[in-house]
Structure formats: structure tokens, C-alpha cells
DNA sequence: TAGCTTATGGTTAATTTTACCAAAACACGT
DNA sequence: ACGTGTTTTGGTAAAATTAACCATAAGCTA
């Protein structure tokens, strides 16, 4: 079938079939590409999503995912990091692709295809809460989102689905926790993330048995009950275990 | 920070920050978008990948994933289905996004961002083997791929990684099998897919206990040993189980 | 019919998961 | 200083699942 096509073609440029359709190649270079960031944080036992208020048409005044058009000479993965940097000052945060959205009329300005990226933010390390609540940047509770611009609602839904799957086969939950955390913190996070309840004693045993947690020898202070030990995620141990075929499972 | 930006902007079009950079909006609409299909089949106990020989520069003569540019007025998901249809005659095959590749210089003709899609093909139902081997379409053994054009090697690698993860949490393996299959067929498939060995008796019990297999009451013929029963995938039962919170796990 | 091969039904030991219990450790109020 | 409330922590035993294996069944071939 490919043969037939090629034989009808006088000059084939770039791609296999494009010339066959007698459309000049320039006509294909009319897309714009954007990235939209699903930035999740965890605060006071709730999952939070970073939103900005749009200062421009279309959807002026509506809340939206932080996003931007990619430059014609910019790697899209780097574009995602750039947007995150612009908005939060954060660097060295892994941006992970979720999906790409290419419906024809998703953006009124023209043909804008957008790539979703999510990242998990340790709120303590970055702590955008204080300065951000006042302005037009908002950490919204994931279960109580306002109306969102464009198709951002469904982009967020997809990202959450992907995250919830990934979080139980990879130790990415730690990215949402502060450097030092208790097993209780960790359990609460996973319970919020997966919307379940775990038996406390069993959860603890499971986590400790994986060998991913390093005991800091420090303990909580200022709590009205027996203080818990503080742990850190042992990245080195994790890489070693991966080498030996270990897989995080929850 | 968003405030500062907006205040410097005279006229903001479309996106939040673009006008800030003083670049006319048209400059952003210079991308082309393509789809590349990772079409996997299963034949004679081996995973196969559908490749075409490029009939055009660049990479003329090299093998490549079937792919095409998307039209400026075409939904990218539909573009993927169109390409599959063009190439194989298949309709109603679910095309699933893998990743999106947006390195700046991945395509010599210009800024082409490509979206990967995989689909699993039941070779018996479509049976492209006979007609295809002769032409410039090839089912290549997944473990013995030729040199591929562009960044297609790494696109395939990513797709396989994603598939191997997904195949153990969703019953998509069935899409690679013929309508009726034996438990042995199924086991061989999963062993090829995941590169492991299962205990035969235990594999059988596990599968049957899920209640996803419907016994056709038919048995194999023309085999030099005790013939096995033939099963089909019970899609209805699967949907019902999903409703009750069932999750396929292997 | 003997012999070969794979399917199929079962049993048992090993391992993991689940459900609970009780002591420990801190803060607070009295 | 001492009981009270609360959460951590270490532990045990039952329940459930997984893994390892065996024996028989059922077709084909010679």
C-alpha cells in the first residue's frame, strides 16, 4: 500500500504520505505547542493543586493550570521546567509527562496542542503558601477545585489517575513529604492519595521492611503524645535495591 | 509574579506570558505535529513490531515506525487511527498514547513534534504477515530490530516499557491473542511479554479464578498431545467485575 | 498398544497479609 | 507528682495467598 502511494508522488518531502495528498508541506507547520503543569503539593493532610488566575483572554479571570507556549526552538521537556521555574522559582524538579491533548478546538486562539506535565512538590521545601494565597496564585484543594479554563479540568483528572497508579509502584510519594517525616506522616499521605485506610502497625512494618527509610535518630517534638521517630528517604539504598530487581509495591 | 508580568504587558493574547516576551504570537505557530504508531503483534511465540521502509528522504530506505503528519484541522488521536487504517486496513483498534517527543532537532525537515501511540494487534484477525513480508512492510521481531529512522528506537523502547507495566495491571494481553485461545497460548504470551516463566498449573488456576475466561467447550485439534480447551475473553464479565472494584493483577 | 507430550486437577508447605494486643513515651491538667 | 489522653512501637497468631510439586488424563504417533 505504501508502494502505491509513493508511485503517485512526484516529490516526497519529509514524510511518507504527505506529498500524496497534494498539500504543500508548509501547511503542516501551523501548530503551536504548549505545556501545562499539574503541580501537586501536600499540606495539612490534603492534596493541593497549584492554580493561577488568568490575566488574559480567553477565559480572563478564570483559574487555570500554569502553562505557556513553547518556543519554536525549545525542547518541550525543557519548556515544562522553564514554566515551573518562572512560576515557582523551583529548579531540579522532575517534570513527568502525562498526556498530550490535541482536540482541534480546545484553544480559541488557534491550533494549540498541549502537553501535560505533573510534578510533586514538597511544600515545606518550597513553601509557596504564604506568599501565594494573597495573589492570583492559589493552592486549591484537589477535591474542591474551582472552574478551570480550557480543558484543564480533564487534564487534571487524567494526571491524578496517572499519579495514583504510579504512586503505588514507585516511591514518588516521598517527593510530597518534607525531608524528615514520621511514619504517620507517610501513612496519612498515602491514605489521602489513594483514598484508603491502612492498619497503622502493618503499614509501618511494610515500609520499614523495604529498607528505603533511614532512621535519623531524631524524634518529633512539641506533640501531645509519644513522639515518633523521624525518617528520611534513602535514595542510595533505593537505587541499590532497584539494581537487584526490587520493585516498590503498595 | 504573575502580576508583575501582566502589568508590563500592553496586550496579552491567548496565553499568560507570551506577550511579555515581546514575540508576536504568530511566531509560536510554527510546529508540525506527527503521530508514530507502535503496532505490536504476537506470532509464533514472539512479539512483533510493524515497520515500514521509508520511501523518502530523510532516512530513505531505513525502517521506521508507521507515522504521518497530522493535518492542521485533525484531532491527533484521530490522526493516529487514520494512520493505522491507511497502513493496515484496521479500524476500531484502540490507539493508546505513550509519550510525546519534542526535542528540537529530532526531525531534519523542521520542528516536528511527534506523539507515540501503541496498539496491540491480534495477528490472526488481521493477518498481515502473508502480504506484508514481501513488500516494504515488515513485522520485525522485537528483540531483533533493524536500525530505525529518527528517534524511533527510543520511542519503541519507551512504548515497550509502558506496555510491560500496563500489561500486568490490565487484561490487555488478550488483544494480542486470537479470539479463541488455550491457557498455554496465554501463558506463552505473558512469558514472552514479561520475559519470565510461570508455573503452568498455578498460572492456570490464577487465570481461571479471576472469572475473565469463558469456556467455549471446544478443544484444540491436530496437536500431538492431549488437546487443551479453548477459551475466550469474557469482556462482559470483566466490566462487571470492574464495577465491583476488581483489578486485574499479575 | 506402548510411548510421548501437554493438559488438568489436586495436595501441601512456605510465605505474606491481616487483625489485634499491650506496653512505651510524651504533654497536659489537676 | 501523678493520672489521663493520645500516638508510637514491638509483637503474636490466625487467615489467606503463593509456590512447589505430583499424579492422572487425553490426545497423537509409531
Coordinates of C-alpha atoms (C1' of nucleotides) in Angstrom, one line a residue:
Chain A
X1 CA 0.0 0.0 0.0
X2 CA 2.9 2.2 0.7
X3 CA 4.2 1.4 -2.7
X4 CA 1.1 2.6 -4.4
X5 CA 1.3 5.9 -2.6
X6 CA 4.9 6.6 -3.4
X7 CA 4.5 5.8 -7.1
X8 CA 1.9 8.5 -7.4
X9 CA 4.2 11.0 -5.8
X10 CA 6.4 13.3 -7.7
X11 CA 8.4 14.7 -4.9
X12 CA 8.1 13.3 -1.4
X13 CA 9.3 15.6 1.3
X14 CA 10.0 14.6 4.8
X15 CA 7.2 12.3 5.5
X16 CA 5.9 9.2 3.8
X17 CA 2.4 10.2 2.7
X18 CA 2.1 13.9 2.9
X19 CA 3.0 14.7 -0.6
X20 CA 0.5 12.2 -1.8
X21 CA -2.3 14.4 -0.6
X22 CA -1.0 17.3 -2.7
X23 CA -0.8 19.6 0.2
X24 CA 2.3 21.8 0.4
X25 CA 4.4 20.8 3.3
X26 CA 4.3 24.3 4.8
X27 CA 0.6 23.9 5.5
X28 CA 1.5 21.3 8.2
X29 CA 3.6 23.7 10.2
X30 CA 0.8 25.6 11.7
X31 CA 0.6 24.2 15.2
X32 CA 1.5 25.9 18.4
X33 CA 2.7 23.8 21.3
X34 CA 2.1 24.5 24.9
X35 CA 2.9 22.8 28.2
X36 CA 0.5 22.7 31.2
X37 CA 1.8 21.9 34.6
X38 CA -0.1 19.9 37.2
X39 CA 1.8 20.9 40.3
X40 CA 0.8 18.9 43.3
X41 CA 1.6 19.6 46.9
X42 CA 0.5 18.2 50.2
X43 CA -0.4 20.4 53.1
X44 CA -2.3 19.8 56.3
X45 CA -3.3 16.3 55.2
X46 CA -4.8 17.4 51.9
X47 CA -3.6 17.2 48.3
X48 CA -3.3 20.6 46.7
X49 CA -3.1 21.8 43.2
X50 CA -1.3 24.9 42.1
X51 CA -3.5 27.2 40.0
X52 CA -3.1 30.7 38.6
X53 CA -5.7 33.2 37.7
X54 CA -5.7 34.0 34.0
X55 CA -4.8 37.6 33.3
X56 CA -5.8 37.5 29.6
X57 CA -8.4 36.4 27.2
X58 CA -9.7 33.9 26.6
X59 CA -11.0 32.8 30.0
X60 CA -9.8 36.0 31.6
X61 CA -10.2 35.7 35.4
X62 CA -10.7 32.0 35.4
X63 CA -8.4 29.7 37.2
X64 CA -6.1 27.6 35.1
X65 CA -3.1 25.4 35.2
X66 CA 0.2 27.2 34.9
X67 CA 1.2 26.8 31.4
X68 CA 2.8 28.5 28.5
X69 CA 3.5 28.2 24.8
X70 CA 6.8 26.5 23.9
X71 CA 9.2 28.4 21.8
X72 CA 9.8 27.1 18.3
X73 CA 13.4 26.4 19.2
X74 CA 12.7 25.0 22.7
X75 CA 12.6 21.3 23.7
X76 CA 9.2 20.7 25.2
X77 CA 10.5 19.0 28.3
X78 CA 12.7 22.0 29.0
X79 CA 9.7 24.2 28.3
X80 CA 7.9 22.5 31.2
X81 CA 10.8 23.1 33.5
X82 CA 11.0 26.7 32.4
X83 CA 7.4 27.3 33.2
X84 CA 7.8 25.8 36.6
X85 CA 10.8 27.9 37.3
X86 CA 9.0 31.1 36.1
X87 CA 6.1 30.4 38.4
X88 CA 7.6 28.9 41.5
X89 CA 11.3 29.6 41.4
X90 CA 11.8 25.8 41.7
X91 CA 14.6 24.1 39.8
X92 CA 15.6 20.5 39.7
X93 CA 12.1 19.2 39.9
X94 CA 11.3 16.3 37.7
X95 CA 8.5 17.1 35.4
X96 CA 6.8 14.0 34.2
X97 CA 4.6 13.8 31.1
X98 CA 1.1 12.8 31.5
X99 CA -0.9 13.1 28.2
X100 CA -1.0 15.2 25.1
X101 CA -4.2 17.0 24.2
X102 CA -4.8 17.6 20.5
X103 CA -8.5 18.3 20.0
X104 CA -9.0 20.7 17.2
X105 CA -10.9 23.4 19.0
X106 CA -9.5 23.2 22.5
X107 CA -8.0 26.6 22.3
X108 CA -9.8 29.6 20.7
X109 CA -6.7 31.3 19.5
X110 CA -5.8 28.6 17.1
X111 CA -4.4 25.1 16.9
X112 CA -2.7 24.7 20.2
X113 CA -1.7 21.2 21.2
X114 CA -0.7 21.0 24.8
X115 CA 1.4 18.5 26.7
X116 CA 0.6 17.9 30.4
X117 CA 3.4 17.5 33.0
X118 CA 3.0 16.8 36.6
X119 CA 5.4 17.3 39.4
X120 CA 5.2 16.7 43.1
X121 CA 6.3 19.4 45.4
X122 CA 7.5 19.2 48.9
X123 CA 5.6 22.2 50.3
X124 CA 7.9 22.7 53.2
X125 CA 10.9 23.0 51.0
X126 CA 9.3 25.5 48.7
X127 CA 6.6 26.8 50.9
X128 CA 4.7 29.0 48.3
X129 CA 1.7 29.1 50.6
X130 CA 2.4 32.3 52.4
X131 CA 3.1 34.5 49.5
X132 CA 0.8 32.9 47.0
X133 CA -2.6 32.8 48.7
X134 CA -2.8 36.5 48.5
X135 CA -2.1 37.0 44.9
X136 CA -3.6 35.4 41.9
X137 CA -1.8 32.1 42.6
X138 CA -3.7 29.6 44.5
X139 CA -3.2 26.2 46.1
X140 CA -6.6 24.6 45.6
X141 CA -7.8 21.6 47.5
X142 CA -7.8 18.8 44.9
X143 CA -11.3 17.8 45.9
X144 CA -12.7 21.3 45.7
X145 CA -11.4 22.7 42.5
X146 CA -13.0 25.9 41.0
X147 CA -14.0 26.1 37.4
X148 CA -10.9 25.8 35.2
X149 CA -10.1 27.3 31.8
X150 CA -9.9 25.4 28.6
X151 CA -9.9 21.6 29.1
X152 CA -7.8 21.9 32.2
X153 CA -10.4 20.0 34.3
X154 CA -10.0 16.9 32.4
X155 CA -6.2 17.3 32.2
X156 CA -6.1 17.4 35.9
X157 CA -8.3 14.3 36.1
X158 CA -6.0 12.4 33.8
X159 CA -3.0 13.5 35.8
X160 CA -4.5 12.4 39.0
X161 CA -5.4 9.0 37.6
X162 CA -1.9 8.5 36.4
X163 CA -0.4 9.7 39.6
X164 CA -2.5 7.4 41.7
X165 CA -1.4 4.5 39.6
X166 CA 2.2 5.4 39.6
X167 CA 2.4 6.2 43.3
X168 CA 1.8 2.6 44.2
X169 CA 4.5 1.2 42.1
X170 CA 7.1 3.8 42.6
X171 CA 8.3 5.6 45.7
X172 CA 7.3 9.0 44.5
X173 CA 5.2 9.7 47.5
X174 CA 8.3 10.9 49.3
X175 CA 8.6 13.9 46.9
X176 CA 5.5 15.3 48.6
X177 CA 6.8 14.9 52.1
X178 CA 9.3 17.1 53.9
X179 CA 12.9 15.9 54.1
X180 CA 12.3 14.4 57.5
X181 CA 8.9 12.7 58.2
X182 CA 7.3 10.3 60.6
X183 CA 5.7 7.0 59.5
X184 CA 2.5 8.6 60.5
X185 CA 3.0 11.5 58.1
X186 CA 3.7 9.0 55.4
X187 CA 0.7 6.9 56.1
X188 CA -1.6 10.0 56.1
X189 CA -0.2 11.0 52.7
X190 CA -0.8 7.6 51.1
X191 CA -4.2 7.5 52.6
X192 CA -5.0 10.9 51.1
X193 CA -3.5 9.9 47.8
X194 CA -5.2 6.6 47.5
X195 CA -8.3 7.4 49.5
X196 CA -8.0 4.4 51.7
X197 CA -7.2 3.4 55.3
X198 CA -4.2 1.3 56.4
X199 CA -3.6 -0.5 59.6
X200 CA -1.0 1.6 61.3
X201 CA 1.2 -1.2 62.7
X202 CA 1.1 -3.1 59.4
X203 CA 1.8 -0.1 57.3
X204 CA 4.9 0.6 59.4
X205 CA 6.2 -2.9 59.1
X206 CA 5.8 -2.9 55.4
X207 CA 7.6 0.3 54.9
X208 CA 10.4 -0.5 57.2
X209 CA 10.9 -3.9 55.7
X210 CA 11.6 -2.4 52.3
X211 CA 14.7 -0.8 53.6
X212 CA 14.1 2.6 51.9
X213 CA 13.9 4.6 55.1
X214 CA 16.8 5.9 57.0
X215 CA 16.4 6.5 60.7
X216 CA 17.6 10.0 61.6
X217 CA 17.7 9.1 65.3
X218 CA 15.7 12.3 65.9
X219 CA 12.2 12.4 67.2
X220 CA 9.3 14.7 67.0
X221 CA 8.9 17.5 69.4
X222 CA 6.0 19.5 70.7
X223 CA 3.5 16.8 70.2
X224 CA 0.9 16.0 72.9
X225 CA 1.7 12.3 72.8
X226 CA 4.5 9.9 72.4
X227 CA 6.8 11.4 69.8
X228 CA 7.6 9.5 66.6
X229 CA 10.9 8.9 65.1
X230 CA 11.9 10.9 62.0
X231 CA 13.0 9.2 58.9
X232 CA 14.4 10.3 55.5
X233 CA 14.0 8.6 52.2
X234 CA 17.2 6.7 51.5
X235 CA 17.7 7.3 47.8
X236 CA 21.0 5.5 47.6
X237 CA 19.6 2.3 49.2
X238 CA 16.7 2.6 46.7
X239 CA 19.0 2.7 43.7
X240 CA 20.8 -0.3 45.0
X241 CA 17.7 -2.2 45.5
X242 CA 16.5 -1.4 42.1
X243 CA 19.6 -2.9 40.7
X244 CA 18.8 -6.1 42.5
X245 CA 15.4 -6.3 40.9
X246 CA 13.5 -4.7 43.8
X247 CA 10.2 -3.1 42.9
X248 CA 8.3 -0.8 45.2
X249 CA 4.8 -2.1 45.7
X250 CA 1.9 -0.8 47.8
Chain B
X1 CA 5.0 37.1 40.0
X2 CA 2.2 36.7 37.5
X3 CA 1.1 40.2 38.5
X4 CA 4.4 41.7 37.6
X5 CA 4.3 40.1 34.3
X6 CA 0.9 41.2 33.4
X7 CA 1.5 44.8 34.3
X8 CA 4.3 45.1 31.9
X9 CA 2.1 43.8 29.1
X10 CA 0.2 46.1 26.8
X11 CA -1.8 43.5 25.1
X12 CA -1.9 39.9 26.1
X13 CA -3.0 37.4 23.6
X14 CA -4.0 33.9 24.2
X15 CA -1.6 32.9 26.9
X16 CA -0.4 34.3 30.1
X17 CA 3.2 35.2 29.4
X18 CA 3.8 35.2 25.7
X19 CA 3.2 38.9 25.2
X20 CA 5.6 39.7 27.9
X21 CA 8.4 38.4 25.8
X22 CA 7.6 40.7 23.0
X23 CA 7.4 38.0 20.5
X24 CA 4.5 38.2 18.0
X25 CA 2.0 35.4 18.6
X26 CA 2.3 34.1 15.1
X27 CA 5.9 33.1 15.7
X28 CA 4.6 30.3 18.0
X29 CA 2.6 28.7 15.3
X30 CA 5.4 27.0 13.5
X31 CA 5.2 23.5 14.8
X32 CA 4.2 20.4 12.8
X33 CA 2.7 17.5 14.7
X34 CA 3.0 13.9 13.7
X35 CA 1.9 10.6 15.2
X36 CA 4.0 7.4 15.2
X37 CA 2.4 4.1 15.7
X38 CA 3.9 1.3 17.7
X39 CA 1.9 -1.6 16.4
X40 CA 2.6 -4.8 18.2
X41 CA 1.6 -8.3 17.2
X42 CA 2.3 -11.8 18.5
X43 CA 3.2 -14.6 16.2
X44 CA 4.9 -17.9 16.8
X45 CA 5.6 -17.1 20.3
X46 CA 7.4 -13.9 19.5
X47 CA 6.4 -10.3 20.0
X48 CA 6.5 -8.5 16.6
X49 CA 6.6 -4.8 15.7
X50 CA 5.2 -3.4 12.5
X51 CA 7.8 -1.4 10.5
X52 CA 7.7 0.3 7.1
X53 CA 10.6 1.1 4.8
X54 CA 10.9 4.8 4.3
X55 CA 10.4 5.8 0.6
X56 CA 11.5 9.3 1.1
X57 CA 14.3 11.4 2.5
X58 CA 15.4 11.8 5.1
X59 CA 16.4 8.3 6.1
X60 CA 15.3 6.9 2.8
X61 CA 15.4 3.2 2.8
X62 CA 15.6 2.9 6.6
X63 CA 13.0 1.1 8.5
X64 CA 10.7 3.3 10.6
X65 CA 7.5 3.3 12.6
X66 CA 4.4 3.9 10.6
X67 CA 3.6 7.5 11.1
X68 CA 2.4 10.7 9.5
X69 CA 2.0 14.3 9.9
X70 CA -1.3 15.4 11.4
X71 CA -3.5 17.8 9.5
X72 CA -3.9 21.3 10.9
X73 CA -7.6 20.6 11.4
X74 CA -7.3 17.0 12.6
X75 CA -7.6 15.7 16.2
X76 CA -4.3 14.0 16.9
X77 CA -6.0 10.9 18.4
X78 CA -7.9 10.5 15.2
X79 CA -4.8 11.1 13.2
X80 CA -3.4 8.0 14.9
X81 CA -6.4 5.9 13.9
X82 CA -6.2 7.3 10.4
X83 CA -2.6 6.2 10.0
X84 CA -3.3 2.8 11.3
X85 CA -6.2 2.5 8.9
X86 CA -4.1 3.6 6.0
X87 CA -1.4 1.2 6.7
X88 CA -3.2 -1.9 7.9
X89 CA -6.9 -1.5 7.0
X90 CA -7.7 -1.9 10.6
X91 CA -10.5 0.0 12.2
X92 CA -11.8 0.0 15.8
X93 CA -8.4 -0.6 17.3
X94 CA -7.7 1.4 20.4
X95 CA -4.7 3.6 20.0
X96 CA -3.1 4.4 23.3
X97 CA -0.8 7.3 23.8
X98 CA 2.7 6.6 25.0
X99 CA 4.8 9.7 25.1
X100 CA 5.4 12.9 23.2
X101 CA 8.8 13.7 21.7
X102 CA 9.7 17.3 21.3
X103 CA 13.5 17.6 21.0
X104 CA 14.3 20.5 18.8
X105 CA 16.3 18.7 16.1
X106 CA 14.7 15.3 16.0
X107 CA 13.4 15.9 12.5
X108 CA 15.6 17.4 9.8
X109 CA 12.8 19.0 7.9
X110 CA 11.8 21.3 10.7
X111 CA 10.2 21.4 14.1
X112 CA 8.2 18.3 14.2
X113 CA 6.8 17.1 17.5
X114 CA 5.6 13.6 17.5
X115 CA 3.1 11.7 19.6
X116 CA 3.6 8.0 20.1
X117 CA 0.7 5.6 20.1
X118 CA 0.7 1.9 20.6
X119 CA -1.8 -0.7 19.7
X120 CA -1.9 -4.4 20.2
X121 CA -3.0 -6.4 17.2
X122 CA -4.4 -9.9 17.0
X123 CA -2.4 -11.3 14.2
X124 CA -4.9 -14.0 13.3
X125 CA -7.7 -11.5 12.9
X126 CA -5.8 -9.2 10.7
X127 CA -3.1 -11.5 9.4
X128 CA -0.8 -9.0 7.6
X129 CA 2.0 -11.5 7.6
X130 CA 1.4 -13.1 4.3
X131 CA 1.1 -10.0 2.2
X132 CA 3.4 -7.8 4.1
X133 CA 6.6 -9.7 4.3
X134 CA 7.1 -9.3 0.6
X135 CA 6.7 -5.6 0.4
X136 CA 8.2 -2.8 2.3
X137 CA 6.2 -3.5 5.4
X138 CA 7.8 -5.8 7.9
X139 CA 6.9 -7.5 11.1
X140 CA 10.2 -7.4 12.9
X141 CA 11.0 -9.5 16.0
X142 CA 11.0 -7.1 18.9
X143 CA 14.3 -8.5 20.1
X144 CA 16.0 -8.2 16.7
X145 CA 15.1 -4.8 15.3
X146 CA 16.9 -3.2 12.5
X147 CA 18.3 0.3 12.6
X148 CA 15.4 2.7 12.8
X149 CA 14.9 6.2 11.4
X150 CA 14.8 9.3 13.5
X151 CA 14.5 8.6 17.3
X152 CA 12.2 5.7 16.6
X153 CA 14.4 3.3 18.5
X154 CA 13.9 5.1 21.7
X155 CA 10.2 5.6 21.0
X156 CA 9.8 1.9 20.7
X157 CA 11.8 1.4 23.9
X158 CA 9.5 3.7 25.8
X159 CA 6.4 2.1 24.4
X160 CA 7.6 -1.4 25.4
X161 CA 8.4 -0.2 28.9
X162 CA 4.9 1.3 29.2
X163 CA 3.3 -1.8 27.7
X164 CA 5.0 -4.2 30.1
X165 CA 3.9 -2.2 33.0
X166 CA 0.3 -1.9 31.8
X167 CA 0.0 -5.5 30.8
X168 CA 0.2 -6.7 34.4
X169 CA -2.4 -4.4 35.7
X170 CA -4.9 -4.6 32.8
X171 CA -6.1 -7.5 30.8
X172 CA -4.8 -6.1 27.5
X173 CA -2.8 -9.2 26.8
X174 CA -5.9 -10.7 25.3
X175 CA -5.8 -8.2 22.4
X176 CA -2.7 -10.0 21.2
X177 CA -4.3 -13.4 21.2
X178 CA -6.7 -14.9 18.7
X179 CA -10.4 -14.9 19.7
X180 CA -10.1 -18.5 21.0
X181 CA -7.0 -19.5 22.8
X182 CA -5.7 -22.1 25.2
X183 CA -4.3 -21.3 28.6
X184 CA -1.0 -22.4 27.2
X185 CA -1.2 -19.8 24.5
X186 CA -1.9 -17.2 27.1
X187 CA 0.9 -18.3 29.3
X188 CA 3.4 -18.2 26.5
X189 CA 2.3 -14.7 25.6
X190 CA 2.7 -13.4 29.1
X191 CA 6.0 -15.2 29.4
X192 CA 7.2 -13.5 26.2
X193 CA 5.9 -10.2 27.2
X194 CA 7.3 -10.1 30.7
X195 CA 10.3 -12.3 30.0
X196 CA 9.6 -14.7 32.8
X197 CA 8.5 -18.3 33.4
X198 CA 5.3 -19.2 35.2
X199 CA 4.4 -22.5 36.8
X200 CA 1.9 -23.9 34.5
X201 CA -0.6 -25.3 37.0
X202 CA -0.5 -22.1 39.1
X203 CA -0.9 -19.8 36.1
X204 CA -4.0 -21.7 35.1
X205 CA -5.5 -21.5 38.5
X206 CA -4.9 -17.8 38.8
X207 CA -6.4 -17.0 35.5
X208 CA -9.4 -19.2 35.9
X209 CA -10.1 -17.8 39.4
X210 CA -10.4 -14.3 38.0
X211 CA -13.5 -15.2 36.1
X212 CA -12.5 -13.5 32.9
X213 CA -12.3 -16.6 30.8
X214 CA -15.3 -18.1 29.1
X215 CA -15.0 -21.8 28.3
X216 CA -16.0 -22.4 24.7
X217 CA -16.4 -26.1 25.2
X218 CA -14.3 -26.6 22.2
X219 CA -10.9 -28.2 22.3
X220 CA -7.7 -28.0 20.2
X221 CA -7.3 -30.3 17.3
X222 CA -4.3 -31.6 15.3
X223 CA -2.0 -31.5 18.2
X224 CA 0.3 -34.3 19.1
X225 CA -0.7 -34.4 22.7
X226 CA -3.7 -34.0 24.9
X227 CA -5.7 -31.2 23.4
X228 CA -6.4 -28.1 25.5
X229 CA -9.7 -26.4 26.0
X230 CA -10.3 -23.2 24.1
X231 CA -11.3 -20.0 26.0
X232 CA -12.4 -16.6 25.0
X233 CA -12.0 -13.3 27.0
X234 CA -15.3 -12.5 28.7
X235 CA -15.5 -8.8 28.2
X236 CA -18.9 -8.5 29.9
X237 CA -17.8 -10.3 33.0
X238 CA -14.7 -8.1 33.1
X239 CA -16.8 -4.9 33.0
X240 CA -19.0 -6.3 35.8
X241 CA -16.0 -7.1 37.9
X242 CA -14.5 -3.7 37.4
X243 CA -17.7 -2.2 38.7
X244 CA -17.2 -4.2 41.9
X245 CA -13.7 -2.9 42.4
X246 CA -11.9 -5.8 40.8
X247 CA -8.4 -5.1 39.5
X248 CA -6.5 -7.3 37.2
X249 CA -3.2 -8.2 38.7
X250 CA -0.4 -10.4 37.5
Chain C
dT1 C1' -0.9 -50.8 22.3
dA2 C1' 3.3 -48.6 24.2
dG3 C1' 5.3 -44.3 24.4
dC4 C1' 5.5 -39.3 24.2
dT5 C1' 3.7 -34.8 25.2
dT6 C1' 0.9 -31.5 27.2
dA7 C1' -3.4 -30.6 29.9
dT8 C1' -5.7 -30.7 34.1
dG9 C1' -7.0 -31.4 39.0
dG10 C1' -5.2 -31.7 43.3
dT11 C1' -2.2 -31.5 47.8
dT12 C1' 0.9 -29.5 50.9
dA13 C1' 4.4 -26.4 52.6
dA14 C1' 6.1 -21.8 52.6
dT15 C1' 5.2 -17.1 52.7
dT16 C1' 2.6 -13.0 53.1
dT17 C1' -1.2 -10.4 54.8
dT18 C1' -4.4 -9.1 58.1
dA19 C1' -6.3 -8.3 62.6
dC20 C1' -5.3 -7.3 67.1
dC21 C1' -3.0 -6.6 71.6
dA22 C1' -0.3 -4.3 75.0
dA23 C1' 3.5 -1.6 76.5
dA24 C1' 6.0 2.8 75.9
dA25 C1' 6.6 7.7 75.8
dC26 C1' 5.4 12.3 75.8
dA27 C1' 2.2 16.6 77.1
dC28 C1' -1.3 18.4 79.8
dG29 C1' -4.3 19.4 83.5
dT30 C1' -5.1 18.9 88.3
Chain D
dA1 C1' 3.9 14.3 91.0
dC2 C1' 0.5 11.7 89.0
dG3 C1' -3.3 10.0 86.4
dT4 C1' -5.3 10.9 81.6
dG5 C1' -5.3 11.1 76.7
dT6 C1' -3.0 10.1 72.6
dT7 C1' 0.0 8.1 69.3
dT8 C1' 4.1 5.2 68.6
dT9 C1' 6.1 0.9 68.6
dG10 C1' 7.0 -4.1 69.0
dG11 C1' 4.8 -8.3 69.0
dT12 C1' 1.7 -12.6 68.1
dA13 C1' -1.5 -15.6 65.9
dA14 C1' -5.0 -16.5 62.6
dA15 C1' -6.2 -16.2 57.7
dA16 C1' -5.2 -16.0 53.1
dT17 C1' -2.4 -16.3 49.3
dT18 C1' 1.5 -18.1 46.7
dA19 C1' 4.7 -21.5 45.3
dA20 C1' 6.3 -26.1 44.6
dC21 C1' 5.1 -30.5 43.1
dC22 C1' 2.6 -34.9 41.9
dA23 C1' -0.4 -37.9 39.6
dT24 C1' -3.6 -38.8 36.2
dA25 C1' -6.0 -37.7 31.7
dA26 C1' -6.1 -37.5 26.9
dG27 C1' -4.8 -36.8 22.6
dC28 C1' -1.2 -38.2 18.8
dT29 C1' 2.5 -41.4 16.6
dA30 C1' 4.8 -45.4 15.6

